[in-house]
Amino acid sequence: MFKGNLQLELGNFTLDSGKFAFDSTGVTVLFGRSGSGKSTLLRALSGLDKDTRGTLQFGNEVWQNGRKALPVERRDIGFVFQTAALLPGKTVQSNLDYAIKRVPKGRAHGPSPQEIIDRVGIGYLLDRSVDNLSGGERQRVAIARALLTRPRLLMMDEPLSALDWRAKTELLTLIESVIADYQIPTLYITHTPVEVERLASRVVFMADGRITSVESLTEATTRIDSPLFTEEGPVSVLHGVMGAIDDDGLIAFESTKADVFTFWLNRAEHANTPTPKTPKTQARLRVLARDVAIARQRYSDISMLNQIPATIDRIEADPETHRQAVFLTLDDGQTLIAELSRRSVATLDLAAGQSVFGLVKTAALMDQ
Amino acid sequence: MQIFGYPLDVDPILLTLEVAAITTVVLLMIGTPIAWFLSQMRSRARIFLEALVALPLVLPPTVLGFYLIIAMNPDGTIASLLRDIGIHQQLTFSKTGLVIGSVVYSLPFTVQPIMAAFEALPMPIVDAARTMRAAFFDRFFTVIVPLARQGFLVGSVLTFAHTVGEFGVVLMVGGNIEGQTRTVSIAIFDHVESFEYADAHMLSIIMVIFSMLVLMFVYALNRKLQIKQA
């Protein structure tokens, strides 16, 4: 649990968070445009800036009270910076050793260093100098190093922003699974909605140096004016279980409850990706509302494999366009959003409470 | 000692090197914390302090020498301070005085390059060390000094070379006592005054070669120590 009210002035920028209190379990994403104060808030929360003022409590520990602050060295934070911030001129191994050597005896438990190194996939890099690594490799080393400090809390400041798209995809998957496996509470900064939707348990929205709201991911993705929605329009994030690739190159994504829904994903083009998901893993499915159509009945003579039974919860109009967002409740309580034209809503005579089917092409779910 | 058949008095050379070496070591110990505090200051007092450190760069050495003589005379501030901690020593016209004068005179040559290096530190790396539980002195010696090594190199070489080449302050504070305060630059002055041009030549050419070598060494090492940023 984080509780407090922090102020920090950096040059021309003033952070004045306002009172806040939010759970620290899972992944808390700090989200906002550039210049909204995400990084400054993270610096204030970490204690890295000596000019931080205000109050901060982590669980029962007081981390900041006015000018008095618990030194960063004693907060047990693993920090991953935008640039990997490795010690230049040294090998990967000696960079990791820097962290390992300074872990107090009381915290040296959990997975062995070797296990962490294997998990992050940098075993083959140990003897290389960090000066000769690619961006993705550097960031992997930084993640391993942060884990090796045996943190109670991970902080990541836009760890993917300096990487190319392939490294981004690989590292996002890595971060997602590492956080889930090691169960370390994480604060994560990004301005990319996809990262929020893949990782977040809750979202701290920021604007003009203030925290504007703290919402669960579900809350944040089920209101039409969510800051998470970009020019792609509204997005639904479904939680479920991902299966293995079948002979047709399709993957089943099912609700954790039996017989509620099955989305078929087309993964054919990704069949050769280096790290295929092991069968039956917890996963999230990101569905753009504009890729979802609505039918009043199930069709058999149509190519759409994904016809998901649902109930209309409500219909909201976007005040700025003619489009309407239809919020569908699936049988396990999750929300699927469909973006329709006003004419479609009128023609089908859609209204809250109706039983309908949400239609999504498999190809639309390919790029997950 | 003879070089190319010419007699060479090595005493001034040895004395000069000794004073310069001691001054460099003392200044590294004093100048490093000064450079650090200045680089970390965000208050307005910093402008004043930076100017104060740079003052020896612009003051005529005679002005500096004058105040140093006053401060170091047997009843002056420095001498009485030293007496309070049990050191009874004459400062003016002695090697100790020479070192004190050189420390003041060369201060900016140590502080400025090191301060510039501290200001250019890639802060995420230092911050990362903190999150890995490296407390101040730990990260200072394991992260900050290695990252700022170019500043330390330039600072110490410039300090050493500048002290070797000083004249005005040495003359005023140390005078011209053979084997005690007669440095190379004073000896050259002395030779010229007495029309011993051959001797003056010998020492002068040694100074030219020495200075050239020092500068080439700095530039070469500077290139080699460059830190790859990524």
Coordinates of C-alpha atoms in Angstrom, one line a residue:
Chain A
M1 CA 0.0 0.0 0.0
F2 CA 1.3 3.4 -1.0
K3 CA -0.1 6.4 0.9
G4 CA 1.0 10.0 0.8
N5 CA 1.2 13.4 -0.8
L6 CA 4.4 14.3 -2.5
Q7 CA 6.0 17.5 -3.8
L8 CA 9.1 17.9 -5.9
E9 CA 10.4 20.8 -8.0
L10 CA 12.8 20.0 -10.8
G11 CA 13.9 23.0 -12.9
N12 CA 10.7 24.5 -14.2
F13 CA 8.6 21.5 -13.4
T14 CA 6.5 21.2 -10.3
L15 CA 5.1 17.9 -9.0
D16 CA 2.3 18.3 -6.5
S17 CA 0.7 14.8 -6.5
G18 CA -2.2 15.6 -4.2
K19 CA -3.3 13.0 -1.6
F20 CA -3.1 9.5 -2.9
A21 CA -3.5 5.9 -1.6
F22 CA -3.3 2.8 -3.7
D23 CA -2.5 -0.8 -3.4
S24 CA 1.0 -1.9 -4.2
T25 CA 0.3 -5.5 -5.2
G26 CA 0.6 -6.5 -8.8
V27 CA 1.6 -3.9 -11.4
T28 CA 0.7 -0.2 -10.9
V29 CA 1.2 1.7 -14.1
L30 CA 1.8 5.5 -14.0
F31 CA 0.3 6.7 -17.2
G32 CA 0.2 10.2 -18.8
R33 CA 1.5 12.2 -21.7
S34 CA 5.1 13.2 -21.7
G35 CA 5.5 16.1 -19.3
S36 CA 2.7 15.0 -17.1
G37 CA 5.1 14.2 -14.2
K38 CA 5.2 10.4 -14.3
S39 CA 9.0 10.2 -14.0
T40 CA 9.1 12.9 -11.4
L41 CA 6.5 11.1 -9.3
L42 CA 8.5 7.9 -9.6
R43 CA 11.7 9.7 -8.5
A44 CA 9.7 11.1 -5.5
L45 CA 8.4 7.7 -4.7
S46 CA 11.8 6.1 -4.9
G47 CA 13.5 8.7 -2.8
L48 CA 16.2 9.3 -5.5
D49 CA 15.7 13.1 -5.3
K50 CA 16.8 14.8 -2.2
D51 CA 14.5 17.8 -2.8
T52 CA 11.4 15.6 -2.4
R53 CA 9.0 16.9 0.2
G54 CA 5.6 15.8 1.6
T55 CA 4.7 12.4 3.0
L56 CA 5.0 8.9 1.8
Q57 CA 4.2 5.6 3.5
F58 CA 4.9 2.1 2.1
G59 CA 2.9 -0.4 4.1
N60 CA 3.6 0.5 7.7
E61 CA 7.0 2.1 6.9
V62 CA 7.4 5.9 6.7
W63 CA 9.5 6.6 3.7
Q64 CA 9.1 10.4 3.6
N65 CA 8.0 12.9 6.2
G66 CA 8.7 16.5 5.3
R67 CA 12.5 16.8 4.7
K68 CA 13.2 13.5 6.4
A69 CA 13.5 10.6 4.0
L70 CA 14.5 7.0 4.3
P71 CA 17.6 6.7 2.1
V72 CA 17.1 4.8 -1.2
E73 CA 19.7 2.3 -0.1
R74 CA 17.4 1.0 2.6
R75 CA 14.2 0.9 0.6
D76 CA 14.9 -2.4 -1.2
I77 CA 13.9 -1.1 -4.6
G78 CA 15.0 -2.7 -7.8
F79 CA 15.0 0.1 -10.5
V80 CA 15.1 -0.3 -14.2
F81 CA 15.9 2.9 -16.1
Q82 CA 15.0 4.0 -19.6
T83 CA 18.6 3.6 -20.5
A84 CA 19.9 0.5 -19.0
A85 CA 22.3 2.5 -16.8
L86 CA 24.9 -0.3 -16.6
L87 CA 28.4 0.3 -15.3
P88 CA 30.3 1.0 -18.5
G89 CA 33.5 -0.8 -19.3
K90 CA 32.6 -3.8 -17.2
T91 CA 31.4 -7.3 -18.0
V92 CA 27.8 -8.4 -17.6
Q93 CA 28.9 -10.6 -14.7
S94 CA 30.6 -7.8 -12.8
N95 CA 27.6 -5.6 -13.3
L96 CA 25.4 -8.3 -11.7
D97 CA 28.0 -8.9 -9.0
Y98 CA 27.7 -5.2 -8.0
A99 CA 24.1 -5.9 -7.0
I100 CA 24.6 -9.3 -5.5
K101 CA 27.5 -8.2 -3.3
R102 CA 25.4 -5.6 -1.6
V103 CA 22.3 -7.6 -0.7
P104 CA 21.9 -7.7 3.1
K105 CA 22.0 -11.3 4.5
G106 CA 18.3 -11.0 5.6
R107 CA 17.1 -10.6 2.1
A108 CA 19.3 -13.1 0.2
H109 CA 16.5 -15.7 -0.3
G110 CA 14.3 -16.7 -3.2
P111 CA 15.5 -18.0 -6.5
S112 CA 19.3 -18.4 -6.9
P113 CA 21.2 -15.9 -9.1
Q114 CA 21.8 -18.6 -11.7
E115 CA 18.0 -19.2 -11.9
I116 CA 17.3 -15.5 -12.4
I117 CA 20.1 -15.2 -15.0
D118 CA 18.6 -18.2 -16.9
R119 CA 15.0 -16.8 -16.5
V120 CA 16.0 -13.5 -18.0
G121 CA 18.0 -15.3 -20.7
I122 CA 21.4 -13.6 -20.4
G123 CA 23.5 -16.7 -19.5
Y124 CA 25.4 -16.5 -22.8
L125 CA 26.3 -12.8 -22.2
L126 CA 28.0 -13.0 -18.8
D127 CA 31.6 -12.6 -20.0
R128 CA 30.8 -9.9 -22.6
S129 CA 31.5 -6.2 -21.9
V130 CA 28.3 -4.3 -21.5
D131 CA 29.6 -1.7 -24.0
N132 CA 29.1 -4.2 -26.8
L133 CA 25.5 -5.3 -26.1
S134 CA 22.4 -4.5 -28.2
G135 CA 19.7 -2.3 -26.6
G136 CA 17.5 -5.3 -25.8
E137 CA 20.4 -7.2 -24.3
R138 CA 21.4 -4.2 -22.1
Q139 CA 17.8 -3.9 -20.8
R140 CA 17.7 -7.6 -20.0
V141 CA 20.9 -7.3 -18.0
A142 CA 19.3 -4.3 -16.2
I143 CA 16.2 -6.3 -15.4
A144 CA 18.3 -9.2 -14.1
R145 CA 20.4 -6.8 -12.0
A146 CA 17.2 -5.2 -10.5
L147 CA 15.9 -8.7 -9.6
L148 CA 19.2 -9.6 -8.1
T149 CA 19.0 -6.8 -5.6
R150 CA 16.2 -8.9 -4.0
P151 CA 13.8 -6.0 -4.1
R152 CA 10.5 -5.6 -2.2
L153 CA 9.4 -3.4 -5.0
L154 CA 10.3 -3.0 -8.7
M155 CA 10.3 0.4 -10.4
M156 CA 10.5 0.6 -14.1
D157 CA 10.8 4.0 -15.9
E158 CA 9.7 3.4 -19.6
P159 CA 12.0 0.4 -19.9
L160 CA 11.0 -0.3 -23.5
S161 CA 11.0 3.2 -24.9
A162 CA 14.6 3.1 -26.3
L163 CA 14.2 -0.3 -28.0
D164 CA 13.2 -1.4 -31.6
W165 CA 9.9 -3.1 -32.0
R166 CA 11.2 -6.6 -32.0
A167 CA 13.1 -6.1 -28.7
K168 CA 10.1 -4.3 -27.4
T169 CA 7.8 -7.3 -28.0
E170 CA 10.3 -9.8 -26.5
L171 CA 11.0 -7.7 -23.4
L172 CA 7.3 -6.9 -22.8
T173 CA 6.6 -10.7 -22.7
L174 CA 9.6 -11.2 -20.4
I175 CA 8.6 -8.4 -18.0
E176 CA 5.1 -9.7 -18.0
S177 CA 6.1 -13.2 -17.0
V178 CA 8.9 -12.3 -14.6
I179 CA 6.6 -10.1 -12.6
A180 CA 4.0 -12.8 -12.5
D181 CA 6.5 -15.5 -11.6
Y182 CA 8.3 -13.7 -8.8
Q183 CA 5.3 -11.8 -7.5
I184 CA 7.1 -8.6 -7.0
P185 CA 5.0 -5.4 -6.6
T186 CA 5.9 -3.2 -9.5
L187 CA 5.5 0.5 -10.4
Y188 CA 5.8 0.9 -14.2
I189 CA 5.9 4.1 -16.2
T190 CA 4.7 4.1 -19.8
H191 CA 2.8 6.3 -22.2
T192 CA 2.0 3.3 -24.5
P193 CA -1.5 2.0 -23.9
V194 CA -0.6 -1.5 -25.1
E195 CA 1.9 -1.8 -22.3
V196 CA -0.8 -0.7 -19.8
E197 CA -3.2 -3.3 -21.1
R198 CA -0.7 -6.1 -21.0
L199 CA 0.7 -5.4 -17.6
A200 CA -1.5 -3.2 -15.4
S201 CA -3.5 -4.2 -12.3
R202 CA -4.3 -0.6 -11.8
V203 CA -3.5 2.7 -13.5
V204 CA -2.4 6.0 -11.9
F205 CA -3.4 8.7 -14.3
M206 CA -1.3 11.9 -14.3
A207 CA -1.7 15.3 -15.9
D208 CA 0.1 18.6 -15.2
G209 CA 2.1 17.2 -12.3
R210 CA -0.9 15.9 -10.4
I211 CA -2.4 12.4 -9.9
T212 CA -5.8 12.8 -11.6
S213 CA -7.2 9.4 -10.7
V214 CA -6.3 5.9 -9.7
E215 CA -8.4 3.2 -11.4
S216 CA -8.3 -0.6 -11.7
L217 CA -7.5 -1.7 -15.3
T218 CA -11.1 -2.8 -15.7
E219 CA -12.4 0.6 -14.6
A220 CA -9.9 2.3 -16.9
T221 CA -10.9 0.3 -20.0
T222 CA -14.6 0.4 -19.5
R223 CA -15.2 4.1 -19.8
I224 CA -15.4 5.6 -23.2
D225 CA -13.3 8.7 -22.4
S226 CA -10.4 6.7 -20.9
P227 CA -7.1 8.4 -21.5
L228 CA -5.8 4.9 -22.5
F229 CA -7.8 5.1 -25.7
T230 CA -5.9 6.6 -28.7
E231 CA -6.8 7.1 -32.3
E232 CA -7.4 3.3 -32.4
G233 CA -10.5 3.9 -30.3
P234 CA -11.7 1.9 -27.3
V235 CA -9.9 -1.3 -26.4
S236 CA -11.2 -4.3 -24.3
V237 CA -8.7 -6.3 -22.2
L238 CA -9.9 -9.8 -21.5
H239 CA -8.2 -12.1 -19.0
G240 CA -8.1 -15.8 -19.8
V241 CA -6.0 -18.8 -20.6
M242 CA -4.0 -19.2 -23.8
G243 CA -3.7 -22.7 -25.4
A244 CA -1.2 -24.2 -27.8
I245 CA -1.1 -23.7 -31.6
D246 CA -3.3 -26.3 -33.4
D247 CA -2.9 -27.7 -36.9
D248 CA -4.7 -24.8 -38.5
G249 CA -2.3 -22.3 -36.9
L250 CA -5.0 -21.2 -34.5
I251 CA -4.7 -20.7 -30.8
A252 CA -7.7 -20.9 -28.4
F253 CA -8.0 -18.1 -25.8
E254 CA -10.6 -19.3 -23.2
S255 CA -12.2 -17.8 -20.1
T256 CA -10.9 -19.2 -16.9
K257 CA -14.5 -20.3 -16.2
A258 CA -15.6 -23.4 -18.3
D259 CA -17.6 -22.9 -21.4
V260 CA -18.0 -19.1 -21.3
F261 CA -16.1 -18.0 -24.4
T262 CA -13.4 -19.2 -26.7
F263 CA -11.6 -16.7 -29.0
W264 CA -9.7 -18.2 -31.8
L265 CA -6.5 -16.3 -32.6
N266 CA -4.5 -16.6 -35.8
R267 CA -0.9 -17.1 -34.8
A268 CA 0.2 -18.7 -38.1
E269 CA 2.7 -15.9 -38.8
H270 CA 4.1 -16.1 -35.3
A271 CA 4.5 -19.9 -35.3
N272 CA 8.3 -19.5 -35.5
T273 CA 8.7 -16.9 -32.8
P274 CA 11.7 -17.8 -30.6
T275 CA 9.7 -18.2 -27.4
P276 CA 6.3 -19.8 -28.1
K277 CA 3.9 -19.7 -25.2
T278 CA 3.8 -22.9 -23.3
P279 CA 0.2 -24.3 -23.5
K280 CA -2.3 -23.1 -21.0
T281 CA -0.8 -20.0 -19.6
Q282 CA -2.6 -17.1 -18.0
A283 CA -2.8 -14.3 -20.6
R284 CA -4.6 -11.2 -21.6
L285 CA -6.3 -10.6 -24.9
R286 CA -6.4 -7.1 -26.3
V287 CA -9.4 -6.5 -28.6
L288 CA -9.9 -3.2 -30.5
A289 CA -13.5 -2.1 -30.3
R290 CA -13.5 -1.2 -34.0
D291 CA -12.7 -4.9 -34.8
V292 CA -15.8 -6.1 -33.0
A293 CA -19.2 -6.4 -34.8
I294 CA -22.5 -7.4 -33.3
A295 CA -25.1 -9.9 -34.5
R296 CA -28.5 -10.6 -33.0
Q297 CA -28.1 -14.3 -33.7
R298 CA -25.4 -16.9 -34.3
Y299 CA -24.5 -17.4 -38.0
S300 CA -23.2 -20.7 -39.4
D301 CA -22.6 -19.6 -43.0
I302 CA -20.1 -16.9 -42.2
S303 CA -16.3 -17.0 -42.0
M304 CA -16.2 -15.4 -38.5
L305 CA -15.0 -18.1 -36.1
N306 CA -15.4 -15.9 -33.1
Q307 CA -19.0 -15.5 -32.2
I308 CA -19.1 -14.8 -28.5
P309 CA -22.4 -14.8 -26.6
A310 CA -22.9 -11.6 -24.6
T311 CA -25.4 -9.3 -23.1
I312 CA -25.6 -5.6 -23.9
D313 CA -24.8 -3.6 -20.7
R314 CA -25.1 -0.1 -22.1
I315 CA -24.5 2.0 -25.2
E316 CA -22.5 5.2 -25.0
A317 CA -22.1 7.8 -27.7
D318 CA -18.8 9.4 -28.3
P319 CA -19.6 13.1 -28.2
E320 CA -17.0 14.0 -30.8
T321 CA -17.8 11.5 -33.5
H322 CA -20.9 9.6 -34.8
R323 CA -19.6 6.4 -33.4
Q324 CA -21.2 4.5 -30.6
A325 CA -19.5 2.2 -28.1
V326 CA -21.6 -0.9 -27.2
F327 CA -20.5 -2.4 -23.9
L328 CA -21.1 -6.2 -23.9
T329 CA -21.0 -8.2 -20.7
L330 CA -19.6 -11.7 -21.3
D331 CA -21.0 -14.6 -19.3
D332 CA -18.0 -14.5 -16.9
G333 CA -18.6 -10.8 -16.1
Q334 CA -15.8 -9.4 -18.3
T335 CA -16.5 -6.5 -20.7
L336 CA -16.1 -6.5 -24.5
I337 CA -16.6 -3.2 -26.3
A338 CA -17.9 -3.0 -29.9
E339 CA -17.6 0.2 -31.8
L340 CA -20.6 0.7 -34.2
S341 CA -22.0 3.4 -36.3
R342 CA -25.2 5.2 -35.1
R343 CA -27.0 3.6 -38.1
S344 CA -26.0 0.1 -37.1
V345 CA -27.3 0.6 -33.6
A346 CA -30.6 1.9 -35.0
T347 CA -31.0 -0.7 -37.7
L348 CA -30.4 -3.6 -35.3
D349 CA -32.5 -1.8 -32.7
L350 CA -29.9 -2.5 -30.0
A351 CA -30.7 -1.8 -26.4
A352 CA -29.4 -2.6 -23.0
G353 CA -30.3 -6.1 -21.7
Q354 CA -30.5 -7.8 -25.1
S355 CA -28.6 -11.0 -25.8
V356 CA -26.3 -10.7 -28.8
F357 CA -23.2 -12.1 -30.2
G358 CA -19.9 -10.3 -30.5
L359 CA -18.1 -11.1 -33.8
V360 CA -14.3 -10.7 -34.2
K361 CA -12.1 -11.9 -37.1
T362 CA -9.3 -14.2 -36.0
A363 CA -6.9 -12.1 -38.0
A364 CA -7.8 -9.0 -35.9
L365 CA -6.5 -10.9 -32.9
M366 CA -3.2 -11.9 -34.5
D367 CA -0.9 -9.2 -33.4
Q368 CA -0.9 -9.9 -29.7
Chain B
M1 CA 75.5 16.5 -13.7
Q2 CA 76.4 17.1 -17.3
I3 CA 74.2 17.1 -20.4
F4 CA 75.9 17.4 -23.8
G5 CA 79.0 18.7 -22.1
Y6 CA 77.1 21.5 -20.3
P7 CA 76.9 21.5 -16.5
L8 CA 73.3 21.3 -15.2
D9 CA 72.2 22.1 -11.7
V10 CA 69.6 19.5 -10.9
D11 CA 68.6 20.8 -7.5
P12 CA 66.0 23.3 -8.8
I13 CA 64.5 20.6 -11.0
L14 CA 64.2 18.1 -8.2
L15 CA 62.7 20.7 -5.9
T16 CA 60.2 21.8 -8.5
L17 CA 59.0 18.2 -9.2
E18 CA 58.8 17.6 -5.4
V19 CA 56.7 20.7 -4.7
A20 CA 54.5 20.0 -7.8
A21 CA 53.9 16.4 -6.7
I22 CA 53.0 17.3 -3.1
T23 CA 50.7 20.1 -4.3
T24 CA 48.9 17.8 -6.7
V25 CA 48.3 15.2 -4.0
V26 CA 47.1 17.8 -1.5
L27 CA 44.9 19.5 -4.1
L28 CA 43.3 16.2 -5.1
M29 CA 42.3 15.6 -1.4
I30 CA 41.0 19.2 -0.9
G31 CA 39.7 19.9 -4.4
T32 CA 37.7 16.7 -4.9
P33 CA 35.2 17.4 -2.0
I34 CA 35.0 21.1 -3.1
A35 CA 34.3 20.0 -6.7
W36 CA 31.6 17.6 -5.5
F37 CA 29.8 20.1 -3.2
L38 CA 29.9 22.8 -5.9
S39 CA 28.6 20.4 -8.5
Q40 CA 25.7 19.3 -6.3
M41 CA 24.7 22.9 -5.2
R42 CA 21.5 24.2 -6.5
S43 CA 21.5 27.4 -4.4
R44 CA 22.6 30.8 -5.6
A45 CA 25.6 30.9 -3.3
R46 CA 27.2 28.6 -5.9
I47 CA 27.9 31.6 -8.2
F48 CA 29.9 33.2 -5.4
L49 CA 31.8 30.1 -4.5
E50 CA 32.6 29.2 -8.1
A51 CA 34.0 32.7 -8.7
L52 CA 36.0 32.4 -5.5
V53 CA 37.6 29.1 -6.7
A54 CA 38.4 30.7 -10.1
L55 CA 39.9 33.8 -8.6
P56 CA 43.6 32.6 -8.8
L57 CA 43.1 32.3 -12.5
V58 CA 42.7 36.0 -13.0
L59 CA 44.5 37.6 -10.0
P60 CA 48.0 38.8 -10.7
P61 CA 50.3 36.3 -8.9
T62 CA 51.8 39.2 -7.0
V63 CA 48.4 40.0 -5.4
L64 CA 48.0 36.4 -4.4
G65 CA 51.6 36.3 -3.2
F66 CA 51.2 39.5 -1.2
Y67 CA 48.1 38.1 0.7
L68 CA 49.9 34.8 1.2
I69 CA 52.9 36.5 2.8
I70 CA 50.6 38.3 5.2
A71 CA 48.7 35.2 6.0
M72 CA 51.8 33.1 6.5
N73 CA 54.0 35.5 8.4
P74 CA 54.9 34.2 11.9
D75 CA 52.0 36.2 13.4
G76 CA 49.6 35.6 10.6
T77 CA 46.4 33.4 10.4
I78 CA 47.9 30.3 9.0
A79 CA 51.0 30.2 11.1
S80 CA 49.0 30.7 14.3
L81 CA 46.5 28.1 13.2
L82 CA 49.4 25.7 12.7
R83 CA 50.9 26.7 16.1
D84 CA 47.6 25.8 17.8
I85 CA 47.8 22.3 16.5
G86 CA 51.4 22.1 17.6
I87 CA 53.3 22.7 14.4
H88 CA 56.0 25.4 14.9
Q89 CA 57.4 26.1 11.5
Q90 CA 58.4 29.1 9.5
L91 CA 56.1 29.3 6.4
T92 CA 57.5 32.1 4.4
F93 CA 60.7 31.4 2.6
S94 CA 60.3 27.6 3.2
K95 CA 59.2 24.6 1.2
T96 CA 56.0 24.2 3.3
G97 CA 55.1 27.8 2.4
L98 CA 55.8 27.1 -1.2
V99 CA 53.4 24.2 -1.2
I100 CA 50.7 26.2 0.6
G101 CA 51.1 29.0 -2.0
S102 CA 51.0 26.5 -4.9
V103 CA 47.8 24.9 -3.5
V104 CA 46.0 28.2 -3.5
Y105 CA 47.4 29.2 -6.8
S106 CA 46.6 25.9 -8.6
L107 CA 43.2 25.3 -6.9
P108 CA 41.1 26.1 -10.0
F109 CA 43.1 23.8 -12.1
T110 CA 42.1 20.9 -9.9
V111 CA 38.6 21.9 -9.1
Q112 CA 37.3 23.0 -12.5
P113 CA 38.0 19.8 -14.5
I114 CA 36.8 17.5 -11.7
M115 CA 33.7 19.6 -11.2
A116 CA 32.9 19.5 -14.9
A117 CA 33.2 15.7 -14.8
F118 CA 30.9 15.5 -11.8
E119 CA 28.3 17.6 -13.6
A120 CA 28.5 15.4 -16.7
L121 CA 28.0 12.2 -14.7
P122 CA 25.3 10.0 -16.3
M123 CA 23.0 10.3 -13.3
P124 CA 21.0 7.1 -14.0
I125 CA 24.1 5.0 -13.4
V126 CA 24.8 6.7 -10.1
D127 CA 21.1 6.3 -9.2
A128 CA 21.2 2.7 -10.2
A129 CA 24.1 2.2 -7.7
R130 CA 22.0 3.7 -5.0
T131 CA 19.1 1.4 -5.7
M132 CA 21.7 -1.4 -5.4
R133 CA 22.3 -0.2 -1.9
A134 CA 25.7 1.5 -2.4
A135 CA 25.9 4.2 0.2
F136 CA 27.6 7.5 -0.5
F137 CA 31.3 6.6 -0.1
D138 CA 30.7 3.2 -1.6
R139 CA 29.2 4.6 -4.8
F140 CA 31.6 7.5 -4.8
F141 CA 34.6 5.3 -5.1
T142 CA 33.1 2.5 -7.1
V143 CA 31.0 4.5 -9.6
I144 CA 31.5 8.2 -9.5
V145 CA 35.3 8.3 -9.5
P146 CA 35.6 5.8 -12.3
L147 CA 33.0 7.7 -14.4
A148 CA 34.7 11.0 -13.7
R149 CA 38.2 9.6 -14.3
Q150 CA 38.9 11.9 -17.2
G151 CA 38.2 14.9 -15.0
F152 CA 40.6 13.6 -12.4
L153 CA 43.3 12.9 -15.0
V154 CA 43.1 16.3 -16.6
G155 CA 42.8 18.0 -13.2
S156 CA 45.9 16.4 -11.7
V157 CA 48.1 16.8 -14.8
L158 CA 47.1 20.4 -15.2
T159 CA 47.7 21.1 -11.5
F160 CA 51.1 19.4 -11.7
A161 CA 52.2 21.2 -14.8
H162 CA 50.8 24.6 -13.7
T163 CA 52.7 24.3 -10.3
V164 CA 55.9 23.4 -12.2
G165 CA 55.5 26.6 -14.2
E166 CA 54.6 29.1 -11.5
F167 CA 56.8 32.0 -10.9
G168 CA 55.3 35.1 -9.3
V169 CA 53.8 33.5 -6.2
V170 CA 56.9 31.4 -5.6
L171 CA 59.1 34.4 -5.8
M172 CA 57.0 36.4 -3.4
V173 CA 56.4 33.6 -0.9
G174 CA 59.5 31.6 -1.2
G175 CA 62.1 34.0 -2.3
N176 CA 65.2 32.5 -3.9
I177 CA 67.0 30.2 -1.4
E178 CA 69.1 27.6 -3.0
G179 CA 68.0 24.0 -2.4
Q180 CA 64.9 25.3 -0.5
T181 CA 62.8 27.5 -2.6
R182 CA 64.8 28.0 -5.8
T183 CA 62.5 26.3 -8.4
V184 CA 63.3 26.0 -12.1
S185 CA 61.4 29.1 -13.1
I186 CA 63.3 31.1 -10.4
A187 CA 66.6 29.6 -11.4
I188 CA 66.0 30.6 -15.0
F189 CA 65.2 34.2 -13.9
D190 CA 68.3 34.2 -11.8
H191 CA 70.5 33.0 -14.7
V192 CA 69.1 35.6 -17.0
E193 CA 69.7 38.3 -14.5
S194 CA 73.4 37.3 -14.3
F195 CA 73.7 36.9 -18.1
E196 CA 74.3 33.2 -17.8
Y197 CA 72.3 32.6 -21.0
A198 CA 73.7 29.0 -21.6
D199 CA 72.3 27.9 -18.2
A200 CA 69.0 29.6 -18.7
H201 CA 68.8 28.0 -22.1
M202 CA 69.4 24.5 -20.7
L203 CA 66.6 24.8 -18.1
S204 CA 64.3 26.6 -20.5
I205 CA 64.5 23.9 -23.2
I206 CA 64.0 21.2 -20.5
M207 CA 60.8 23.1 -19.5
V208 CA 59.6 23.3 -23.1
I209 CA 60.2 19.6 -23.7
F210 CA 58.6 18.6 -20.4
S211 CA 55.5 20.7 -21.0
M212 CA 55.1 19.4 -24.5
L213 CA 55.4 15.8 -23.3
V214 CA 52.9 16.4 -20.5
L215 CA 50.3 17.8 -22.8
M216 CA 50.7 15.0 -25.4
F217 CA 50.3 12.5 -22.6
V218 CA 47.1 14.1 -21.4
Y219 CA 45.6 14.2 -24.9
A220 CA 46.5 10.6 -25.6
L221 CA 45.2 9.3 -22.3
N222 CA 42.2 11.4 -22.5
R223 CA 41.2 9.7 -25.7
K224 CA 41.9 6.3 -24.2
L225 CA 39.8 6.9 -21.1
Q226 CA 36.7 8.0 -23.1
I227 CA 33.7 6.3 -21.7
K228 CA 31.4 4.7 -24.2
Q229 CA 27.9 6.0 -23.6
A230 CA 24.9 4.0 -24.6

